[in-house]
PDB file of C-alpha atoms in Angstrom:
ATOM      1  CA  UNK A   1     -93.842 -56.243  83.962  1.00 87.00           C
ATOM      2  CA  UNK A   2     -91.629 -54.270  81.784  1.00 93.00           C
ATOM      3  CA  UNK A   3     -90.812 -50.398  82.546  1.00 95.00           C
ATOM      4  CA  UNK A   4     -90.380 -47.960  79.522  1.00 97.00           C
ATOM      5  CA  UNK A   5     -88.482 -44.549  80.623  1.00 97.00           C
ATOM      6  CA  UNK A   6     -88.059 -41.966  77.836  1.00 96.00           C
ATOM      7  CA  UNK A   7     -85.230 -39.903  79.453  1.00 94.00           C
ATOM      8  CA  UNK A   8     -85.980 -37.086  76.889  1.00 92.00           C
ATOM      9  CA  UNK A   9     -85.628 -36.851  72.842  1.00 91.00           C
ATOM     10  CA  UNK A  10     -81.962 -38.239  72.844  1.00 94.00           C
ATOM     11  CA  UNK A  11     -82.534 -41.522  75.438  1.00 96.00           C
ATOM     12  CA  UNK A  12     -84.627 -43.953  77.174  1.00 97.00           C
ATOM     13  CA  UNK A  13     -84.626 -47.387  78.923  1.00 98.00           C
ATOM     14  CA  UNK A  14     -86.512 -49.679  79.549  1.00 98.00           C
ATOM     15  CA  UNK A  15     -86.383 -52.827  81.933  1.00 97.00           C
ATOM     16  CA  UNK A  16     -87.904 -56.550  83.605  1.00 96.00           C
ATOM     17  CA  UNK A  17     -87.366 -58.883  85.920  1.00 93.00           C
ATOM     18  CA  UNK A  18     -85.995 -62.331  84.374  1.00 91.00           C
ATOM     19  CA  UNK A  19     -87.015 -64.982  86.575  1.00 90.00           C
ATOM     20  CA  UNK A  20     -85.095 -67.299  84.663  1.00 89.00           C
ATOM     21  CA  UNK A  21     -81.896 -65.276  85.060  1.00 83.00           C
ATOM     22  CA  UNK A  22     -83.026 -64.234  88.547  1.00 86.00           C
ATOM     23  CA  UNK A  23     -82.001 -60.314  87.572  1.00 88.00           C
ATOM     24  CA  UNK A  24     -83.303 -57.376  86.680  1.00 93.00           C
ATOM     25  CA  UNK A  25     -82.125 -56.884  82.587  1.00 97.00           C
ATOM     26  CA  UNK A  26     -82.024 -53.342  81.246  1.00 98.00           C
ATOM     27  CA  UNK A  27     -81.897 -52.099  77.607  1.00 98.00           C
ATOM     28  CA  UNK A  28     -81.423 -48.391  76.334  1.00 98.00           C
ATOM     29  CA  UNK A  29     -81.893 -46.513  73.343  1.00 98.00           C
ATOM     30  CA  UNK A  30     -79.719 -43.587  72.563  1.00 97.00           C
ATOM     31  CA  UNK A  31     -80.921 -41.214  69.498  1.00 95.00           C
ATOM     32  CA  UNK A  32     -78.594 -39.824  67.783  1.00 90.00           C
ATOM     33  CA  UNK A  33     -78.575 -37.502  64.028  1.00 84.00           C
ATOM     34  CA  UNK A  34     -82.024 -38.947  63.883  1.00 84.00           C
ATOM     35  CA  UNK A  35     -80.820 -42.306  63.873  1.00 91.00           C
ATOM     36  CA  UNK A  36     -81.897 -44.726  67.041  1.00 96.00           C
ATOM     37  CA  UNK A  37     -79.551 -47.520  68.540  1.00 97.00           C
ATOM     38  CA  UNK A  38     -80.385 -50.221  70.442  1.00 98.00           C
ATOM     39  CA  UNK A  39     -78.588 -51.271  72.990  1.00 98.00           C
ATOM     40  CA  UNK A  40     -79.162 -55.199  74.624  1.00 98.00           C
ATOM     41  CA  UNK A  41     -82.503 -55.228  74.166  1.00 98.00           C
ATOM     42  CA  UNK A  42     -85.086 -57.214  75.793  1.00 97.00           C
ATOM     43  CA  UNK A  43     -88.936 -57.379  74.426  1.00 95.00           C
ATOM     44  CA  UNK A  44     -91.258 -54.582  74.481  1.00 95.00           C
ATOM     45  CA  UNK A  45     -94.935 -54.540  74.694  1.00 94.00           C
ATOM     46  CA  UNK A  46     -96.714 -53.082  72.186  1.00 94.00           C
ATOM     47  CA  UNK A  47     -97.333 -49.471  73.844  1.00 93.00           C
ATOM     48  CA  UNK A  48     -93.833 -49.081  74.961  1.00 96.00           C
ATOM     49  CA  UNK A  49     -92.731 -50.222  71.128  1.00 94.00           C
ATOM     50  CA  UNK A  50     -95.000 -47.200  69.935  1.00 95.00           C
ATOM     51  CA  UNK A  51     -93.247 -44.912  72.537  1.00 95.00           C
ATOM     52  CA  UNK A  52     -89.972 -46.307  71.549  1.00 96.00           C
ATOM     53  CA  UNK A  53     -90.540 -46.030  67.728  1.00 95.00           C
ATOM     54  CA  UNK A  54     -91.916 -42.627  68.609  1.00 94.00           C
ATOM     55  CA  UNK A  55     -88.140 -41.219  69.322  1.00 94.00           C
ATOM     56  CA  UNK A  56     -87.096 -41.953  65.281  1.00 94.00           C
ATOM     57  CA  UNK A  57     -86.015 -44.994  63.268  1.00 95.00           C
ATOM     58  CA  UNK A  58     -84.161 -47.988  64.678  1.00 97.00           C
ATOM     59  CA  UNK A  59     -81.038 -48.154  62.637  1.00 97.00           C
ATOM     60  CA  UNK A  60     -78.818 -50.808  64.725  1.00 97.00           C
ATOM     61  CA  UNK A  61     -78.760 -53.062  67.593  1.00 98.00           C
ATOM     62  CA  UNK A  62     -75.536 -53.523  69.539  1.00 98.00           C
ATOM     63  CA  UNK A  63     -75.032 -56.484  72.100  1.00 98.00           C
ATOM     64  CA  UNK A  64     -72.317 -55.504  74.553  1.00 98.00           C
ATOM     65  CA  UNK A  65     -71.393 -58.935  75.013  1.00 96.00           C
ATOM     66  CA  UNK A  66     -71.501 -62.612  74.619  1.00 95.00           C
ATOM     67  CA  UNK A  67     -73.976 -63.155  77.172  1.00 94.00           C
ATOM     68  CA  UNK A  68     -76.430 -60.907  75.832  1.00 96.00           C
ATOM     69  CA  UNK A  69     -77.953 -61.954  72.493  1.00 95.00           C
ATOM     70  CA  UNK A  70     -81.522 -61.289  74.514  1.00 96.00           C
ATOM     71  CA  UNK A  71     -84.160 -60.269  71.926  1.00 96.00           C
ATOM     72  CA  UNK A  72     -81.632 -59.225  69.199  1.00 97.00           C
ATOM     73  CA  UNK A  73     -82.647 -60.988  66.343  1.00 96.00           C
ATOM     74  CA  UNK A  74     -86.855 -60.032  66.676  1.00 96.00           C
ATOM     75  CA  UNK A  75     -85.502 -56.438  67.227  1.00 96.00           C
ATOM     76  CA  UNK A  76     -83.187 -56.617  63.615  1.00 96.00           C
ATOM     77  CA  UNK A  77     -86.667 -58.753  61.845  1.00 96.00           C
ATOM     78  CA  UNK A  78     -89.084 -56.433  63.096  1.00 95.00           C
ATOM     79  CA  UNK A  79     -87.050 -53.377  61.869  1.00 96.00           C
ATOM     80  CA  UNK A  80     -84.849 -54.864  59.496  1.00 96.00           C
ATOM     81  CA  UNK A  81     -81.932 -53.468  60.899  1.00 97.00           C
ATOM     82  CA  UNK A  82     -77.795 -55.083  61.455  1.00 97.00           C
ATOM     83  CA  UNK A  83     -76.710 -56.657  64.628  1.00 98.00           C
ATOM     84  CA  UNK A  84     -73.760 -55.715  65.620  1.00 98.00           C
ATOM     85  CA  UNK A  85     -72.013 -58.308  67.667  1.00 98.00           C
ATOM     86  CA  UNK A  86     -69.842 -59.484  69.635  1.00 97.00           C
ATOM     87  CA  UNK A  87     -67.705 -62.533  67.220  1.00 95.00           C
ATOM     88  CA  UNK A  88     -68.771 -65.232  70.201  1.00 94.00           C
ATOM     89  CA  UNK A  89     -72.339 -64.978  68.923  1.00 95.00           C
ATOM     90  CA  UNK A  90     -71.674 -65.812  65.297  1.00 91.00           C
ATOM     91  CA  UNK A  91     -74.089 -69.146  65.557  1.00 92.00           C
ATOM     92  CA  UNK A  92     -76.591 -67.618  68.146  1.00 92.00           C
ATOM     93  CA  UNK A  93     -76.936 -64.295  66.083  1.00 94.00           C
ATOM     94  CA  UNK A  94     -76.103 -65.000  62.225  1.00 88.00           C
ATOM     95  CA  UNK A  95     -75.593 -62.268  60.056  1.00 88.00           C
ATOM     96  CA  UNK A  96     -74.149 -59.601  62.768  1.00 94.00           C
ATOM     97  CA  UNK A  97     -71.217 -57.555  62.046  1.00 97.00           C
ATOM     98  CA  UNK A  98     -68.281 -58.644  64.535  1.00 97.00           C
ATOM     99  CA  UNK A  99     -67.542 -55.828  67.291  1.00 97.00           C
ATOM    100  CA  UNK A 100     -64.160 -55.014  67.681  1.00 96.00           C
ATOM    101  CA  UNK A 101     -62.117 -52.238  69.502  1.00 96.00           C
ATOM    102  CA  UNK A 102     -61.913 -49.400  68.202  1.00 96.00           C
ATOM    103  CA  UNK A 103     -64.465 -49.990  65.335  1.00 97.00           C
ATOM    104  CA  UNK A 104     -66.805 -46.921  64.825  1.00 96.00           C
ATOM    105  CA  UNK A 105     -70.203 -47.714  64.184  1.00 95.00           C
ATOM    106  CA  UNK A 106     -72.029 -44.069  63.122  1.00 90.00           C
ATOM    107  CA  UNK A 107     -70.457 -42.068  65.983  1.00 92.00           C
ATOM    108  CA  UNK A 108     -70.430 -44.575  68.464  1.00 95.00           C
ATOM    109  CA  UNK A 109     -66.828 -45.962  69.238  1.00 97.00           C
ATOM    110  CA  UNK A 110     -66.224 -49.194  70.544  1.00 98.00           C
ATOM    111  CA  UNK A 111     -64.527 -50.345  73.657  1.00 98.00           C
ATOM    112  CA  UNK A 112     -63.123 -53.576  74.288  1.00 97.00           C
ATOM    113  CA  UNK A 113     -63.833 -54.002  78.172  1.00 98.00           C
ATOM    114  CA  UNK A 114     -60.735 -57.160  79.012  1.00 96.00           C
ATOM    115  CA  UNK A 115     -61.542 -59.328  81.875  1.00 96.00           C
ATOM    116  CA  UNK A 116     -65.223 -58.695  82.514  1.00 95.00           C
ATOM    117  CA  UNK A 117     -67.575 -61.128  81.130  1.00 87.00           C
ATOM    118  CA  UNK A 118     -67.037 -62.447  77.939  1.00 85.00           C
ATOM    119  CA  UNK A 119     -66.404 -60.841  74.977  1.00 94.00           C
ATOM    120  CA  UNK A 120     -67.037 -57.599  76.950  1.00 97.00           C
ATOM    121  CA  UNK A 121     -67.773 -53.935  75.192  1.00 98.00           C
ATOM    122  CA  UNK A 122     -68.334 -50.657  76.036  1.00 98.00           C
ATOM    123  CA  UNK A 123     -69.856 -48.252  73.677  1.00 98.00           C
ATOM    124  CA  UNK A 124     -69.276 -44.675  73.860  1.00 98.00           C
ATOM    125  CA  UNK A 125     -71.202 -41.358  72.328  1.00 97.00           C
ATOM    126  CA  UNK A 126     -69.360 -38.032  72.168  1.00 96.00           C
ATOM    127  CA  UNK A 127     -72.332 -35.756  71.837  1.00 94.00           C
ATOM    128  CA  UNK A 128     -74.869 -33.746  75.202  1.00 93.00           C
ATOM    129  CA  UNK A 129     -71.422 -33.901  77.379  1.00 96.00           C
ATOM    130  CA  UNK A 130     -70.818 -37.761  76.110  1.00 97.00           C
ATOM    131  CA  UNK A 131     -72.736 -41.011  77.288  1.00 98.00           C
ATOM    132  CA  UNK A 132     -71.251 -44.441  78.302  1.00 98.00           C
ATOM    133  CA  UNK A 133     -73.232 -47.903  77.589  1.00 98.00           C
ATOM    134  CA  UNK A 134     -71.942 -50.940  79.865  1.00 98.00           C
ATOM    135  CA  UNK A 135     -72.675 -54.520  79.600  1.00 96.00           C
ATOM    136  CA  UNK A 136     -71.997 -56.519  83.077  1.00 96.00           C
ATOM    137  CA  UNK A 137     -69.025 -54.777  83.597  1.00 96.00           C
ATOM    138  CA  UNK A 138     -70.436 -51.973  85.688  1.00 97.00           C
ATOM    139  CA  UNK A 139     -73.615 -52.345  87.720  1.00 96.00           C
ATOM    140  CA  UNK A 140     -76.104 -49.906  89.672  1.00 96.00           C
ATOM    141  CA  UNK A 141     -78.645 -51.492  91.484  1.00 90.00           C
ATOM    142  CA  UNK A 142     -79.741 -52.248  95.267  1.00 86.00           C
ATOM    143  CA  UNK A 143     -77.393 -53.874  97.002  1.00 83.00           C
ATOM    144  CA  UNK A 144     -74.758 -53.323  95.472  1.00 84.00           C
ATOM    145  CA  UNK A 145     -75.338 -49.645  94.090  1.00 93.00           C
ATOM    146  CA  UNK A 146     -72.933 -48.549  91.409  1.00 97.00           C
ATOM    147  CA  UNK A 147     -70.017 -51.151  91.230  1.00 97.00           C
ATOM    148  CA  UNK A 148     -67.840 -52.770  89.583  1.00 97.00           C
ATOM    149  CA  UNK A 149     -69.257 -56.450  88.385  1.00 95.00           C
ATOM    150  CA  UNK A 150     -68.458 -58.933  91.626  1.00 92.00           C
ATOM    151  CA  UNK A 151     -65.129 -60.648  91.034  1.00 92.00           C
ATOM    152  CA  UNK A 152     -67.267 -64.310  90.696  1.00 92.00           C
ATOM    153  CA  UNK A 153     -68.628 -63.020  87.138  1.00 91.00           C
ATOM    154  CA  UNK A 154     -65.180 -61.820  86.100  1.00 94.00           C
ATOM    155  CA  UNK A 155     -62.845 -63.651  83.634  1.00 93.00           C
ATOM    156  CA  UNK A 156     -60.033 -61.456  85.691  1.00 96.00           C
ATOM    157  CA  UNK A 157     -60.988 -58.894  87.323  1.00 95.00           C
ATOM    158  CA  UNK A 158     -57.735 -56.800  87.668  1.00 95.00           C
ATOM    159  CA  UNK A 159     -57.541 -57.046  83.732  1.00 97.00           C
ATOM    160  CA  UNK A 160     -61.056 -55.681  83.942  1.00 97.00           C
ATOM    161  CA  UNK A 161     -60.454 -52.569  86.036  1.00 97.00           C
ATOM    162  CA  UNK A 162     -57.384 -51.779  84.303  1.00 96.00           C
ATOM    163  CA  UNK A 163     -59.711 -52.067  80.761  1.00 97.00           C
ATOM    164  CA  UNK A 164     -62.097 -49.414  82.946  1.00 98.00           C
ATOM    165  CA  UNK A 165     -59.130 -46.883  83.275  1.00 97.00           C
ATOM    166  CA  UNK A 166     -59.252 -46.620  79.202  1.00 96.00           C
ATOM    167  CA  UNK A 167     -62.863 -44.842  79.654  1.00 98.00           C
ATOM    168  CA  UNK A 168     -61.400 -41.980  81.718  1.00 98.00           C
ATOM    169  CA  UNK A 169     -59.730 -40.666  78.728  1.00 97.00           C
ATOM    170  CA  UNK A 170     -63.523 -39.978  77.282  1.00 98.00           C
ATOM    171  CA  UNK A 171     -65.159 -37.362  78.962  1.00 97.00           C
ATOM    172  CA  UNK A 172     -68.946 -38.711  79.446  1.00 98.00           C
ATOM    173  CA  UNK A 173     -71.787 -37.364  81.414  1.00 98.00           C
ATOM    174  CA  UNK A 174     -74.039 -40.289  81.928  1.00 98.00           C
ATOM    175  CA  UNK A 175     -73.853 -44.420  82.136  1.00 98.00           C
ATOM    176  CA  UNK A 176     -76.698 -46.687  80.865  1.00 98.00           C
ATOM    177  CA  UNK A 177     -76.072 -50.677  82.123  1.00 98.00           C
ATOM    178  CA  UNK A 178     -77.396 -53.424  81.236  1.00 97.00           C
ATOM    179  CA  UNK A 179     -77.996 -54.104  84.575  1.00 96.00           C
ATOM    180  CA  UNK A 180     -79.196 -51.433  86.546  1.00 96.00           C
ATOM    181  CA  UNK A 181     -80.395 -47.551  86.666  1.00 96.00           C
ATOM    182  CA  UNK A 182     -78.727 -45.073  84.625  1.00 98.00           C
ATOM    183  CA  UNK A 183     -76.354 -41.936  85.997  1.00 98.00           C
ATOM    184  CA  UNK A 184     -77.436 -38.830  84.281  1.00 97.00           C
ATOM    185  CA  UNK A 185     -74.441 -36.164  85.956  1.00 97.00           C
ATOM    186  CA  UNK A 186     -71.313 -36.319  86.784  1.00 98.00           C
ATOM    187  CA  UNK A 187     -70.590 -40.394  85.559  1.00 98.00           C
ATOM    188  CA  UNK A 188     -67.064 -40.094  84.809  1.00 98.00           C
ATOM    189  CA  UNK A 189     -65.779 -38.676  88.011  1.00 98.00           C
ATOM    190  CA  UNK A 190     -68.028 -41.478  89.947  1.00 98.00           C
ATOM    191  CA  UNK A 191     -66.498 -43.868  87.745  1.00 98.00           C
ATOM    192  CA  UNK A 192     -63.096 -42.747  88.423  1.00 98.00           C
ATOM    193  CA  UNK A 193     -63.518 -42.661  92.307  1.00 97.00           C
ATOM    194  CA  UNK A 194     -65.317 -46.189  92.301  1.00 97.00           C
ATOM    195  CA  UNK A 195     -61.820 -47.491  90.452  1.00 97.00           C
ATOM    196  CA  UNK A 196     -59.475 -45.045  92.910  1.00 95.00           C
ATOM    197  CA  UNK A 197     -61.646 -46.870  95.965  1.00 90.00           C
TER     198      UNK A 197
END
């Protein structure tokens, strides 16, 4: 059973239970200038495709890291649009441009997140106060709440949190994950009293 939110013209998410993966997987969609990104995305049902085309043209899909490639690839055939990539997924996902810090795509900057999963990115969008897309580095779901990714998951997780003090400099409103429910207020100061706790 897959959930389709439309936040309001600028975002939406949408999510599932992967009993394979035994987690809940979350993909968003942030519009921007008329242009729509995808962000990790997972399969859609037709109605919640028509819902999600309704918000304006898919231009991109970005996978925030090397672990999720997900539904990529029908996303970029059915809308003939690039992949952009983390380098990892090369074979898995051919033809995507290579993420890399730093590397603008549109007005999205990239974020190289060290010590979280592999090949870890952030994205980030300046405009409505600024938003923040995590891969498995943050997480906001029951148990846990919002936290940083357990230390199990972590290539090192010290590395990690210290990669999570670069966000601070961005000032950002809201967090979509990959795994869990976005924040829509007040993100960055949550995010910089979960890495001051």
């Amino acid at each position: 059973m897959t959930e389709f939110v439309c936040i309001s013209a600028n975002y939406a998410f949408w999510h599932t239970y992967d009993r394979k993966l035994k987690a809940e997987l979350f993909s968003t969609a942030l519009v921007a200038g008329n242009e729509l990104t995808v962000i990790d995305p997972i399969a859609l049902p037709p109605p919640h495709q028509k819902e999600l085309e309704s918000l304006g043209p898919v231009v991109r899909i970005v996978i925030t890291n090397a672990n999720h490639a997900r539904d990529a690839v029908a996303f970029a055939q059915s809308y003939s649009a690039p992949i952009f990539a983390p380098p990892e997924l090369r074979v898995e996902v051919p033809l995507s441009h290579n993420l890399h810090d730093d590397l603008a795509i549109g007005a999205l900057r990239v974020v190289r997140i060290e010590g979280a999963a592999d090949s870890e990115f952030a994205l980030y969008h300046p405009d409505n106060a600024g938003t923040l897309i995590v891969g498995d580095t943050l997480i906001n779901f029951d148990p846990h709440g919002f936290n940083l990714l357990p230390r199990k998951y972590c290539t090192n997780q010290k590395q990690m949190i210290r990669s999570l003090r670069r966000l601070l400099d961005l000032d950002f409103a809201r967090i979509f994950f990959a795994h869990g429910n976005p924040i829509m207020v007040r993100a960055r100061e949550r995010l910089e009293s979960l890495l001051n706790s």
